[in-house]
Coordinates of C-alpha atoms and ligand atoms in Angstrom, one line a residue:
M1 CA 0.0 0.0 0.0
E2 CA 1.4 3.3 -1.0
S3 CA 1.0 6.0 1.5
Q4 CA 0.9 9.7 1.2
T5 CA 0.8 12.4 3.8
V6 CA -1.2 15.5 3.3
D7 CA -0.4 18.6 5.3
S8 CA -1.7 22.1 5.7
K9 CA 0.3 23.3 2.7
N10 CA -1.6 21.0 0.4
T11 CA -4.7 23.1 0.2
T12 CA -6.5 24.4 -2.9
T13 CA -9.7 26.2 -3.1
D14 CA -10.3 26.1 -6.8
R15 CA -9.8 22.4 -7.1
Q16 CA -10.4 20.0 -9.9
L17 CA -13.3 17.6 -9.8
N18 CA -12.5 14.6 -7.6
F19 CA -13.1 11.2 -9.1
L20 CA -16.5 10.8 -7.5
E21 CA -17.7 14.1 -8.9
E22 CA -16.4 13.0 -12.3
I23 CA -18.4 9.8 -12.1
I24 CA -21.5 11.6 -11.1
E25 CA -21.2 14.2 -13.8
N26 CA -20.8 11.4 -16.4
D27 CA -23.7 9.5 -15.0
L28 CA -25.9 12.6 -15.1
A29 CA -24.8 13.5 -18.6
S30 CA -25.3 9.9 -20.0
G31 CA -28.7 9.7 -18.3
R32 CA -27.8 6.7 -16.1
C33 CA -29.5 8.6 -13.4
A34 CA -31.7 11.7 -13.5
A35 CA -30.8 12.9 -10.0
V36 CA -28.2 12.0 -7.4
Q37 CA -29.4 9.9 -4.4
T38 CA -26.8 8.9 -1.8
R39 CA -27.0 7.5 1.7
F40 CA -24.9 7.4 4.8
P41 CA -25.2 3.9 6.3
P42 CA -23.7 3.6 9.8
E43 CA -24.0 0.5 11.9
P44 CA -25.4 1.6 15.2
N45 CA -22.7 -0.3 17.2
G46 CA -20.8 2.7 18.5
Y47 CA -20.4 6.5 18.2
L48 CA -19.3 8.1 15.0
H49 CA -15.7 9.1 14.5
I50 CA -13.8 11.5 12.3
G51 CA -13.6 8.9 9.6
H52 CA -17.4 8.8 9.5
A53 CA -17.4 12.6 9.3
K54 CA -15.5 12.3 6.0
S55 CA -18.1 9.8 4.7
I56 CA -20.9 12.1 5.9
C57 CA -19.3 15.2 4.2
L58 CA -18.9 13.2 1.0
N59 CA -22.3 11.6 0.8
F60 CA -24.2 14.8 1.9
G61 CA -21.8 17.1 0.1
L62 CA -22.0 15.3 -3.3
A63 CA -25.8 15.1 -3.2
K64 CA -26.0 18.8 -2.3
K65 CA -23.6 19.8 -5.0
Y66 CA -25.7 18.1 -7.6
G67 CA -29.1 19.0 -6.3
G68 CA -29.8 15.5 -5.0
K69 CA -30.8 13.9 -1.7
T70 CA -29.1 11.8 1.0
N71 CA -30.8 9.2 3.2
L72 CA -29.6 8.2 6.7
R73 CA -29.8 4.4 6.9
F74 CA -29.0 2.5 10.0
D75 CA -27.3 -0.7 8.9
D76 CA -28.7 -2.7 11.8
T77 CA -28.3 -6.2 10.7
N78 CA -26.3 -7.5 13.6
P79 CA -28.4 -7.4 16.8
V80 CA -25.5 -8.6 19.0
K81 CA -23.7 -5.3 19.1
E82 CA -26.3 -2.7 18.3
D83 CA -28.2 -0.3 20.5
T84 CA -30.6 2.6 20.4
E85 CA -28.1 4.7 22.4
Y86 CA -26.0 4.7 19.3
V87 CA -28.9 5.4 17.0
D88 CA -29.7 8.6 18.9
A89 CA -26.1 9.7 19.2
I90 CA -25.4 9.2 15.5
Q91 CA -28.4 11.4 14.5
D92 CA -27.2 14.2 16.9
D93 CA -23.7 14.0 15.4
I94 CA -24.9 14.3 11.8
H95 CA -27.2 17.2 12.7
W96 CA -24.4 18.9 14.6
L97 CA -22.1 18.6 11.6
G98 CA -24.7 20.6 9.7
F99 CA -26.4 18.0 7.6
D100 CA -30.0 16.7 7.5
W101 CA -31.2 13.6 5.7
A102 CA -34.1 13.4 3.2
E103 CA -35.3 10.0 4.6
L104 CA -34.5 8.0 7.7
H105 CA -34.4 4.2 7.2
Y106 CA -33.3 1.1 9.0
A107 CA -32.0 -2.0 7.1
S108 CA -34.2 -3.9 9.6
D109 CA -37.3 -2.3 7.9
Y110 CA -36.3 -4.4 4.9
F111 CA -36.0 -7.7 6.6
E112 CA -39.3 -8.9 5.2
Q113 CA -38.4 -7.9 1.6
L114 CA -35.0 -9.3 1.9
Y115 CA -36.4 -12.6 3.1
K116 CA -38.8 -12.7 0.1
W117 CA -35.9 -12.1 -2.3
A118 CA -33.9 -14.8 -0.6
C119 CA -36.8 -17.2 -1.3
Q120 CA -36.9 -16.1 -4.9
L121 CA -33.2 -16.9 -5.3
I122 CA -33.8 -20.3 -3.7
E123 CA -36.6 -21.0 -6.1
R124 CA -34.3 -20.2 -9.0
G125 CA -31.6 -22.5 -7.8
L126 CA -29.4 -19.6 -6.8
A127 CA -29.3 -20.2 -3.0
Y128 CA -29.2 -23.2 -0.7
V129 CA -29.2 -24.1 2.9
D130 CA -25.9 -25.4 4.1
D131 CA -25.6 -27.6 7.2
Q132 CA -21.9 -27.2 7.5
S133 CA -20.5 -25.4 10.5
L134 CA -18.9 -22.0 10.1
D135 CA -15.5 -23.6 10.6
E136 CA -16.2 -26.2 7.9
I137 CA -17.4 -23.5 5.5
R138 CA -14.3 -21.5 6.1
A139 CA -12.0 -24.6 5.7
N140 CA -13.7 -25.5 2.4
R141 CA -13.5 -22.1 0.9
G142 CA -10.1 -22.9 -0.6
T143 CA -7.4 -20.2 -1.1
V144 CA -6.6 -17.7 -3.7
T145 CA -4.6 -20.4 -5.5
E146 CA -6.9 -23.3 -4.8
P147 CA -10.6 -23.7 -5.6
G148 CA -13.0 -24.3 -2.8
K149 CA -14.7 -27.6 -2.0
P150 CA -18.4 -27.6 -2.8
S151 CA -20.6 -28.3 0.3
P152 CA -22.2 -31.7 0.4
W153 CA -25.5 -29.8 0.8
R154 CA -25.0 -27.7 -2.3
N155 CA -27.3 -29.7 -4.5
R156 CA -30.4 -29.9 -2.3
S157 CA -33.7 -29.6 -4.1
V158 CA -35.5 -26.3 -4.2
A159 CA -38.3 -27.7 -2.2
E160 CA -36.0 -28.9 0.6
N161 CA -34.2 -25.6 0.6
L162 CA -37.4 -23.6 0.9
D163 CA -38.6 -25.8 3.7
L164 CA -35.3 -25.6 5.6
F165 CA -35.0 -21.8 5.1
E166 CA -38.5 -21.3 6.4
R167 CA -37.8 -23.5 9.4
M168 CA -34.6 -21.5 10.0
K169 CA -36.8 -18.4 10.1
N170 CA -39.3 -20.1 12.4
G171 CA -36.7 -20.7 15.0
E172 CA -36.5 -24.5 14.7
F173 CA -32.7 -24.6 14.6
E174 CA -29.9 -23.6 16.8
D175 CA -27.5 -20.7 16.2
G176 CA -24.7 -21.8 13.9
S177 CA -26.4 -25.0 12.8
R178 CA -27.3 -23.9 9.3
V179 CA -26.8 -20.9 7.0
L180 CA -28.3 -19.8 3.7
R181 CA -25.7 -19.4 0.9
A182 CA -25.8 -18.0 -2.5
K183 CA -24.9 -20.6 -5.1
I184 CA -22.4 -18.9 -7.4
D185 CA -19.0 -20.6 -8.0
M186 CA -16.8 -22.4 -5.5
A187 CA -13.8 -21.9 -7.9
H188 CA -14.3 -18.2 -8.5
P189 CA -11.0 -16.3 -8.4
N190 CA -12.7 -13.7 -6.1
M191 CA -13.2 -15.4 -2.8
Q192 CA -16.2 -13.3 -2.0
M193 CA -18.0 -15.1 -4.9
R194 CA -17.5 -18.6 -3.5
D195 CA -21.0 -19.2 -2.3
P196 CA -21.1 -16.3 0.2
I197 CA -23.3 -16.6 3.3
M198 CA -26.6 -14.7 3.0
Y199 CA -28.2 -15.5 6.3
R200 CA -27.2 -16.8 9.7
I201 CA -29.2 -18.0 12.6
L202 CA -29.0 -15.7 15.7
H203 CA -31.5 -16.1 18.5
T204 CA -30.8 -12.6 19.8
P205 CA -33.4 -9.9 20.2
H206 CA -33.0 -6.9 17.9
H207 CA -33.2 -3.4 19.2
R208 CA -36.0 -2.7 16.7
T209 CA -37.5 -5.9 15.6
G210 CA -37.4 -7.6 19.0
N211 CA -37.9 -11.4 18.8
R212 CA -39.5 -11.3 15.4
W213 CA -36.5 -12.6 13.5
C214 CA -33.9 -15.2 14.5
I215 CA -32.2 -15.2 11.1
Y216 CA -30.3 -12.1 10.1
P217 CA -29.0 -11.1 6.6
M218 CA -25.2 -10.7 6.2
Y219 CA -23.8 -7.2 5.2
D220 CA -23.3 -8.3 1.6
Y221 CA -26.8 -9.5 1.1
A222 CA -28.4 -6.6 2.9
H223 CA -26.5 -3.6 1.8
G224 CA -26.9 -3.6 -2.0
Q225 CA -30.5 -4.6 -1.8
S226 CA -31.2 -1.8 0.7
D227 CA -29.5 0.6 -1.6
S228 CA -31.7 -0.6 -4.4
I229 CA -34.9 -0.3 -2.4
E230 CA -34.0 3.3 -1.8
H231 CA -33.0 3.9 -5.4
I232 CA -29.5 5.0 -4.3
T233 CA -27.7 6.0 -7.4
H234 CA -24.2 6.2 -5.9
S235 CA -23.4 3.9 -3.0
I236 CA -20.1 5.2 -1.7
C237 CA -18.0 3.1 0.6
T238 CA -14.4 2.6 1.7
L239 CA -11.8 0.9 -0.4
E240 CA -11.8 -2.5 1.4
F241 CA -15.2 -3.2 -0.1
D242 CA -13.9 -3.2 -3.7
I243 CA -13.7 -6.9 -3.7
H244 CA -17.3 -7.1 -2.6
R245 CA -18.5 -5.1 -5.6
P246 CA -19.0 -8.1 -7.9
L247 CA -21.2 -9.7 -5.3
Y248 CA -23.1 -6.4 -4.8
D249 CA -23.8 -6.4 -8.6
W250 CA -24.6 -10.1 -8.7
F251 CA -27.4 -9.9 -6.2
I252 CA -28.9 -6.8 -7.9
Q253 CA -28.7 -8.5 -11.4
Q254 CA -30.1 -11.8 -10.3
L255 CA -33.0 -10.1 -8.5
D256 CA -33.5 -7.7 -11.4
I257 CA -34.0 -4.7 -9.1
Y258 CA -32.9 -1.0 -9.2
P259 CA -29.3 -1.0 -10.3
S260 CA -27.5 1.0 -7.6
H261 CA -23.7 1.3 -8.2
Q262 CA -21.0 1.0 -5.6
H263 CA -17.9 3.3 -5.6
E264 CA -15.0 3.0 -3.3
F265 CA -12.8 5.7 -1.8
A266 CA -9.8 5.6 0.6
R267 CA -10.8 5.6 4.2
L268 CA -9.5 8.4 6.4
N269 CA -6.6 7.5 8.6
I270 CA -5.1 9.9 11.0
N271 CA -1.8 9.5 12.8
Y272 CA -1.6 9.1 16.6
T273 CA -5.1 7.7 16.9
V274 CA -7.1 4.6 16.3
M275 CA -10.4 4.7 14.4
S276 CA -12.0 1.3 14.7
K277 CA -15.2 1.4 16.8
R278 CA -14.2 -1.9 18.4
K279 CA -11.0 -0.2 19.8
L280 CA -12.8 3.0 20.7
L281 CA -15.4 0.9 22.6
Q282 CA -12.6 -0.9 24.4
L283 CA -11.0 2.5 25.5
V284 CA -14.4 3.5 26.9
K285 CA -15.4 0.2 28.5
E286 CA -12.0 -0.3 30.2
G287 CA -11.8 3.2 31.5
Y288 CA -8.8 4.5 29.5
V289 CA -11.0 7.6 28.7
S290 CA -13.9 9.1 30.5
G291 CA -16.4 8.2 27.8
W292 CA -17.2 8.3 24.1
D293 CA -17.1 12.1 24.3
D294 CA -13.7 12.3 26.1
P295 CA -12.1 15.3 24.5
R296 CA -9.1 13.1 23.5
M297 CA -11.3 10.7 21.5
P298 CA -11.4 10.9 17.7
T299 CA -15.2 10.6 17.9
I300 CA -17.4 13.5 16.6
C301 CA -18.8 14.0 20.1
G302 CA -15.2 14.0 21.5
F303 CA -14.2 16.7 19.0
R304 CA -17.3 18.6 19.9
R305 CA -16.5 18.5 23.6
R306 CA -12.9 19.5 22.7
G307 CA -14.2 22.7 21.2
Y308 CA -14.1 21.8 17.5
T309 CA -16.7 23.6 15.4
P310 CA -18.8 21.9 12.7
E311 CA -17.2 24.2 10.2
S312 CA -13.7 23.2 11.2
I313 CA -14.5 19.5 10.7
R314 CA -16.2 20.1 7.4
N315 CA -13.3 22.2 6.2
F316 CA -10.9 19.5 7.2
C317 CA -12.8 17.0 5.2
E318 CA -12.9 19.2 2.2
R319 CA -9.2 20.0 2.5
I320 CA -8.1 16.3 2.6
G321 CA -10.2 15.5 -0.4
V322 CA -11.0 12.1 -1.7
A323 CA -8.5 9.6 -2.9
K324 CA -8.5 6.2 -4.4
R325 CA -5.5 5.0 -2.4
D326 CA -5.0 4.8 1.3
N327 CA -3.2 7.6 3.0
V328 CA -2.5 8.9 6.5
I329 CA -3.4 12.4 7.4
D330 CA -1.4 14.4 9.9
Y331 CA -3.3 15.2 13.1
S332 CA -2.0 18.7 12.9
L333 CA -4.2 19.4 9.8
L334 CA -7.2 19.0 12.0
E335 CA -5.9 21.6 14.4
F336 CA -5.0 23.8 11.5
S337 CA -8.6 23.8 10.4
L338 CA -9.8 24.4 13.9
R339 CA -7.4 27.4 14.5
E340 CA -8.3 28.9 11.1
H341 CA -12.0 28.9 12.1
L342 CA -11.7 29.9 15.7
N343 CA -9.4 32.7 14.9
K344 CA -12.4 34.2 13.0
V345 CA -15.2 33.5 15.5
A346 CA -13.8 33.0 19.0
Q347 CA -14.0 35.9 21.4
R348 CA -10.8 36.8 23.3
R349 CA -10.5 36.6 27.0
M350 CA -7.7 36.8 29.5
A351 CA -6.9 33.8 31.7
V352 CA -3.9 32.9 33.7
L353 CA -3.3 29.2 33.9
N354 CA -0.3 29.1 36.1
P355 CA -0.6 32.2 38.3
V356 CA 2.0 34.1 40.2
R357 CA 1.0 37.2 42.2
V358 CA 2.0 40.7 41.2
V359 CA 1.7 43.8 43.4
I360 CA 1.9 47.3 41.8
D361 CA 3.4 49.2 44.7
N362 CA 2.7 52.7 43.4
Y363 CA -1.0 51.9 42.5
P364 CA -3.3 53.2 45.2
E365 CA -4.5 50.6 47.6
G366 CA -8.3 49.9 47.4
Q367 CA -8.6 51.5 44.0
S368 CA -9.7 49.7 40.9
E369 CA -10.7 50.8 37.4
M370 CA -12.3 49.4 34.2
L371 CA -10.2 49.1 31.0
T372 CA -11.5 48.4 27.6
A373 CA -10.6 45.2 25.8
I374 CA -11.4 44.2 22.2
N375 CA -13.4 41.0 22.0
N376 CA -12.2 39.9 18.6
P377 CA -9.8 41.8 16.4
E378 CA -11.0 39.7 13.5
N379 CA -14.6 40.8 13.9
A380 CA -15.4 44.4 14.8
N381 CA -19.0 43.4 15.4
D382 CA -18.0 41.5 18.5
G383 CA -17.3 44.9 20.1
T384 CA -15.5 45.5 23.4
R385 CA -15.8 44.6 27.0
E386 CA -14.6 46.1 30.3
V387 CA -11.9 44.4 32.3
P388 CA -11.2 45.4 35.9
F389 CA -7.6 46.4 36.9
S390 CA -6.3 46.9 40.4
R391 CA -3.2 46.9 42.6
E392 CA -2.9 43.1 42.8
L393 CA -2.8 41.0 39.7
Y394 CA -1.9 37.5 38.5
I395 CA 0.3 36.8 35.6
E396 CA 1.7 33.6 34.2
R397 CA 4.6 32.2 36.1
E398 CA 6.4 31.7 32.8
D399 CA 6.1 35.4 32.0
F400 CA 8.6 36.3 34.7
M401 CA 12.2 35.4 34.8
E402 CA 14.6 36.5 37.5
D403 CA 17.8 36.0 35.5
A404 CA 16.7 36.6 32.0
P405 CA 18.8 36.2 28.9
K406 CA 19.1 39.3 26.7
K407 CA 16.4 38.4 24.3
Y408 CA 13.8 37.8 27.0
F409 CA 11.1 40.4 26.4
R410 CA 8.7 39.4 29.0
M411 CA 8.9 40.5 32.7
T412 CA 12.2 40.7 34.4
I413 CA 13.7 43.0 37.1
G414 CA 14.1 46.5 35.6
Q415 CA 12.5 45.8 32.2
E416 CA 9.4 47.5 31.2
V417 CA 6.6 45.4 29.7
R418 CA 3.0 46.1 28.6
L419 CA 0.1 44.6 30.5
R420 CA -2.4 44.0 27.7
Y421 CA -5.0 46.8 27.5
A422 CA -3.6 48.3 30.8
Y423 CA -0.3 49.9 31.6
F424 CA 3.5 49.7 31.2
V425 CA 4.9 48.1 34.4
K426 CA 8.4 47.4 35.6
A427 CA 9.4 44.7 38.0
Q428 CA 11.4 45.9 41.0
S429 CA 11.8 43.0 43.4
V430 CA 10.5 39.5 44.3
E431 CA 9.4 37.7 47.4
K432 CA 10.2 34.0 47.8
D433 CA 9.2 31.2 50.1
S434 CA 11.6 29.1 52.1
E435 CA 12.2 26.8 49.1
G436 CA 13.1 29.7 46.9
N437 CA 9.9 29.8 44.8
I438 CA 8.7 33.2 43.8
T439 CA 5.5 34.1 45.7
C440 CA 5.1 37.7 44.7
I441 CA 6.6 40.1 42.2
H442 CA 6.7 43.8 43.1
C443 CA 6.3 46.3 40.2
T444 CA 5.8 49.9 39.6
Y445 CA 3.5 51.2 36.8
D446 CA 3.5 54.4 34.7
P447 CA 0.0 56.0 35.0
A448 CA 0.5 57.9 31.7
T449 CA 0.5 54.6 29.7
R450 CA -3.2 53.8 30.4
G451 CA -4.6 51.7 27.6
G452 CA -1.2 50.3 26.7
D453 CA 0.7 53.2 25.0
A454 CA 3.2 55.7 26.2
P455 CA 2.5 59.4 25.3
D456 CA 6.2 60.0 24.8
G457 CA 6.2 57.2 22.2
R458 CA 8.6 54.9 24.0
K459 CA 8.2 51.2 23.1
V460 CA 8.2 48.0 25.0
K461 CA 9.1 44.7 23.4
G462 CA 6.8 42.5 25.4
T463 CA 3.0 42.4 26.1
I464 CA 1.7 39.9 28.7
H465 CA -1.8 39.1 29.9
W466 CA -3.0 39.3 33.4
V467 CA -6.1 39.3 35.6
S468 CA -7.0 41.4 38.6
A469 CA -6.5 39.2 41.7
Q470 CA -9.5 40.7 43.6
H471 CA -11.8 40.2 40.6
A472 CA -10.5 36.9 39.2
I473 CA -12.5 33.8 39.2
D474 CA -11.1 30.3 39.8
A475 CA -11.3 27.6 37.3
E476 CA -10.1 24.2 36.4
V477 CA -8.4 23.9 33.0
R478 CA -7.8 20.6 31.2
L479 CA -4.9 20.4 28.8
F480 CA -4.7 17.5 26.3
D481 CA -1.9 15.8 24.4
R482 CA -2.2 13.1 21.9
L483 CA -4.1 10.0 23.2
F484 CA -1.4 7.8 21.8
A485 CA 2.4 8.2 22.0
N486 CA 2.9 6.3 18.8
E487 CA 2.2 7.6 15.3
T488 CA 0.6 4.3 14.3
P489 CA -0.9 2.9 17.5
D490 CA -2.5 0.0 15.7
E491 CA 0.9 -1.4 15.0
A492 CA 1.9 -2.9 18.3
P493 CA 5.0 -5.1 18.7
E494 CA 4.7 -8.8 19.3
G495 CA 2.8 -9.5 22.6
K496 CA 1.6 -5.9 22.9
T497 CA -1.6 -4.2 21.9
F498 CA -2.6 -0.8 20.8
L499 CA -3.3 -0.1 24.5
D500 CA 0.4 -0.3 25.2
N501 CA 0.8 2.7 22.9
L502 CA -1.4 5.0 25.0
N503 CA 0.3 8.2 26.0
P504 CA 0.3 8.2 29.8
N505 CA 0.5 12.1 29.8
S506 CA -2.4 12.8 27.5
L507 CA -4.4 14.7 30.2
Q508 CA -3.1 17.4 32.5
V509 CA -5.5 19.0 34.9
L510 CA -4.7 22.5 36.2
K511 CA -6.6 23.7 39.3
G512 CA -6.6 27.3 40.6
C513 CA -6.4 29.0 37.2
K514 CA -7.4 32.6 37.3
L515 CA -9.9 34.0 34.8
E516 CA -11.1 37.5 34.0
P517 CA -14.6 38.0 35.6
A518 CA -16.4 38.2 32.2
L519 CA -16.0 34.5 32.0
A520 CA -18.0 34.0 35.2
D521 CA -21.3 35.2 33.9
A522 CA -20.9 33.4 30.6
T523 CA -23.3 30.6 29.8
T524 CA -21.5 27.3 29.7
S525 CA -23.2 25.8 26.6
I526 CA -24.9 26.8 23.4
I527 CA -27.3 25.0 21.1
E528 CA -25.6 24.5 17.7
N529 CA -27.5 22.9 14.9
G530 CA -29.9 21.6 17.5
V531 CA -27.2 20.0 19.6
K532 CA -25.7 21.1 22.9
A533 CA -22.1 22.4 22.3
P534 CA -19.6 24.2 24.4
V535 CA -18.8 28.0 24.3
R536 CA -15.4 28.6 22.7
Y537 CA -12.9 31.3 23.5
Q538 CA -9.4 32.3 22.7
F539 CA -7.5 32.8 26.0
E540 CA -5.0 35.4 24.8
R541 CA -1.6 34.0 24.2
M542 CA -2.6 30.6 25.6
G543 CA -4.7 29.0 22.9
Y544 CA -8.3 28.2 22.2
F545 CA -10.4 26.9 25.1
C546 CA -14.0 25.9 25.6
T547 CA -16.4 25.2 28.5
D548 CA -16.7 21.6 29.6
P549 CA -20.0 20.1 30.6
D550 CA -18.5 19.2 34.0
S551 CA -18.8 23.0 34.8
S552 CA -21.2 24.1 37.5
S553 CA -22.0 27.6 38.6
D554 CA -19.4 27.5 41.4
H555 CA -16.8 25.4 39.6
L556 CA -15.9 26.3 36.0
V557 CA -14.1 23.8 33.9
F558 CA -12.4 24.6 30.5
N559 CA -10.8 22.4 27.9
R560 CA -8.0 23.5 25.8
S561 CA -9.1 22.8 22.2
C562 CA -5.7 23.6 20.7
T563 CA -2.7 25.9 21.1
L564 CA -2.3 29.1 19.1
K565 CA 0.6 27.6 17.1
D566 CA 1.2 24.1 15.9
S567 CA 2.4 22.1 18.9
F568 CA 2.7 18.9 16.9
K569 CA 5.5 19.9 14.6
V570 CA 8.9 19.0 15.9
Ligands
ATP601 P1 -15.2 1.0 11.9 O1 -14.4 0.1 11.1 O2 -14.5 2.2 12.4 O3 -16.0 0.3 13.0 P2 -17.3 0.9 10.1 O4 -16.9 1.0 8.7 O5 -17.6 -0.5 10.6 O6 -16.3 1.6 11.0 P3 -19.9 1.8 9.7 O7 -20.9 2.3 10.7 O8 -20.2 0.5 9.0 O9 -18.5 1.8 10.4 O10 -19.6 3.0 8.6 C1 -20.6 3.8 8.1 C2 -20.0 4.5 6.9 O11 -18.8 5.2 7.2 C3 -19.5 3.4 5.9 O12 -20.0 3.8 4.6 C4 -18.0 3.4 6.0 O13 -17.4 3.1 4.8 C5 -17.7 4.9 6.4 N1 -16.5 4.9 7.2 C6 -16.2 4.2 8.3 N2 -14.9 4.5 8.7 C7 -14.4 5.4 7.8 C8 -13.1 6.1 7.6 N3 -12.1 5.9 8.5 N4 -13.0 6.9 6.6 C9 -14.0 7.1 5.7 N5 -15.2 6.5 5.8 C10 -15.4 5.7 6.8
MG602 MG1 -19.1 -1.7 9.4

C-alpha cells in the first residue's frame, strides 16, 4: 500500500473535480440517473468518529452539490452489538455537523423484503441451505490459488431448501447449525463469490424488531438490496469493499432490481489515533478515557467537547479531499482547520493558567478601574468589554524570569513590559518562600500609559496578559496531548496491543487557574445545529479553550481545544 501524507500546505480552493464528482457528472450526462441519491449507512454499534465525518461530508456534500438527496440508513443487521443509544447519538452528530437527511431508514425495515428475495433466489436454484458449521465452511472455501470444495448440501432440491429456510426463520434450529448461501461458484477467483453466506441464525433480540427474527442477513446480502430499495444512485463506501463489488452487482442483477452502483474511496486514517469502533469501545469500557465524548477521543462527540466547530471539521474533510488509495493524514491538519475557524469566530479573554501574584506598589490601595478590551480583532461586530484592573494581579509564572537572557522580552527586574490593554509596568523585586519559589513580584507602573501606549512614544518589546486578583474567578483547566504516544498505535509489537501505545500524559488538569470575571457570567453551553455544544474562546496568548459540561455555577471547567501555534510539529 502506498501512503501519502497531506499537510496544511496541500490546500487548494479552486480544485479540480474529484473522481466521484467525475463519475456523477458522467452519469448525469449519460442519463444513467436523473438525480443523485446517496446514503450514509452507519451500523449503530458505536459512536461516529472523524472517519465517518469524512463519509458524511462526502455523501451529503455530493448530493447537495448536484441537487440530489441523502438518506440516513442504519445498517442494523447484527443485533448482537447494536443499541438505540448509538442510534440517537449518530443522529445528533450528523445534525451537529450541519447535515440533514431526506429520509431516515433502517435496514431492519427491509427484513421482510430481503427474506422474500432470498426465497426467490432459492426457487431459481441460486441459493441453498448449508448444514456445515462455520468452521467447515471456512475450511472448504479454498485459497486464492486453490478452488474451494463444494458443500455436500450444495445440490439440495429447491423444495428442501425452501422448507429448511422457512424453518430457520421459524426458529427450529440452533445458532450456527445452518446458513443460507448464494450458489455462485466455488472456484471463483474472487473469494467473495465462493458461495457467500446470505443468512445466519441468531437467537438474539434486535433493538428494533425484538424477537420477530432469528435469522439475520449478512452485510453483503443486505447492503446492496437496501440501496436498491431506496434507489440509491451512488453507493459510496471505503476501499476495502472493492472486492465485494462483484457480489453487490450479482445480487442486484439476479433479482433484477434497481441498479445501484457501488464506488469506493480511501478511508480516512489519522496518525496518533485509532479509528475502529471496536477499539474505541474498548477504550471507553476499560476506562482509559472518560467516555465516548472524552475530548481526546477521535469521535465526533469527542471533538465537539474538545471545542471543534462543525465548520472546522467540514473544512478539514474538504481539505483532505477524496483519494483512491490509502493515506495517513497528519493530526496537525485537524488543528490547523480548527485554528483557522476559531481565529475568526472565538471571542478573546484573559486567563492565567499558572498564576503568580504581582503587586503594583505605586498603584493606590483599594482602587480599581475598568479598562476596555477588544473581543475579537478579526470581527469588529463583536465589540469590546470592560476588564477590571487593580493593585494586585496575577500573571503567568512563565512570563517572569529573574535571571533573564538578553532576548527575553517578558517581565524581568528592571525591564518595562506592557500589561495587555492596561499599563506599562516594571518589576522591582521579588518575594520568595523558604524553598526559593517566587511568591510575589513587586512592580511599579506608569499611570501615563493607560490603555497600553506611552504618550512619549517609548516602546516595550513584550506584552503579557493578566487578571486582577480581587476580581479573578477560579477555574479548572484541562490540557490535552495526543491520546497515543505512537504515530501508528494500531501497529503494536509482538505480545503488545494498541493499549500499550497509549500516552500516559495525555491529560493534564490545572486547578486554581485565574480567569477574568467576564467568564463567570458566561453561559457554559450553546445549542448548535440543534445539539448542545460548548462555548469557545481564545485565551489570549494561551490557545483556544471551551467550556466543559462538567462545569457548574461555582466550579468552572475549561478544555484546551488547541494551542495558538502548531504544537505537533517538531
Ligand atoms: P469502523 O471500522 O470504524 O467500526 P465501520 O466501517 O464499521 O467503521 P460503519 O458504521 O459501518 O462503520 O460505517 C458507516 C460508513 O462510514 C460506511 O460507509 C463506511 O465506509 C464509512 N467509514 C467508516 N470509517 C471510515 C473512515 N475511516 N473513513 C471514511 N469513511 C469511513
Ligand atoms: Mg461496518
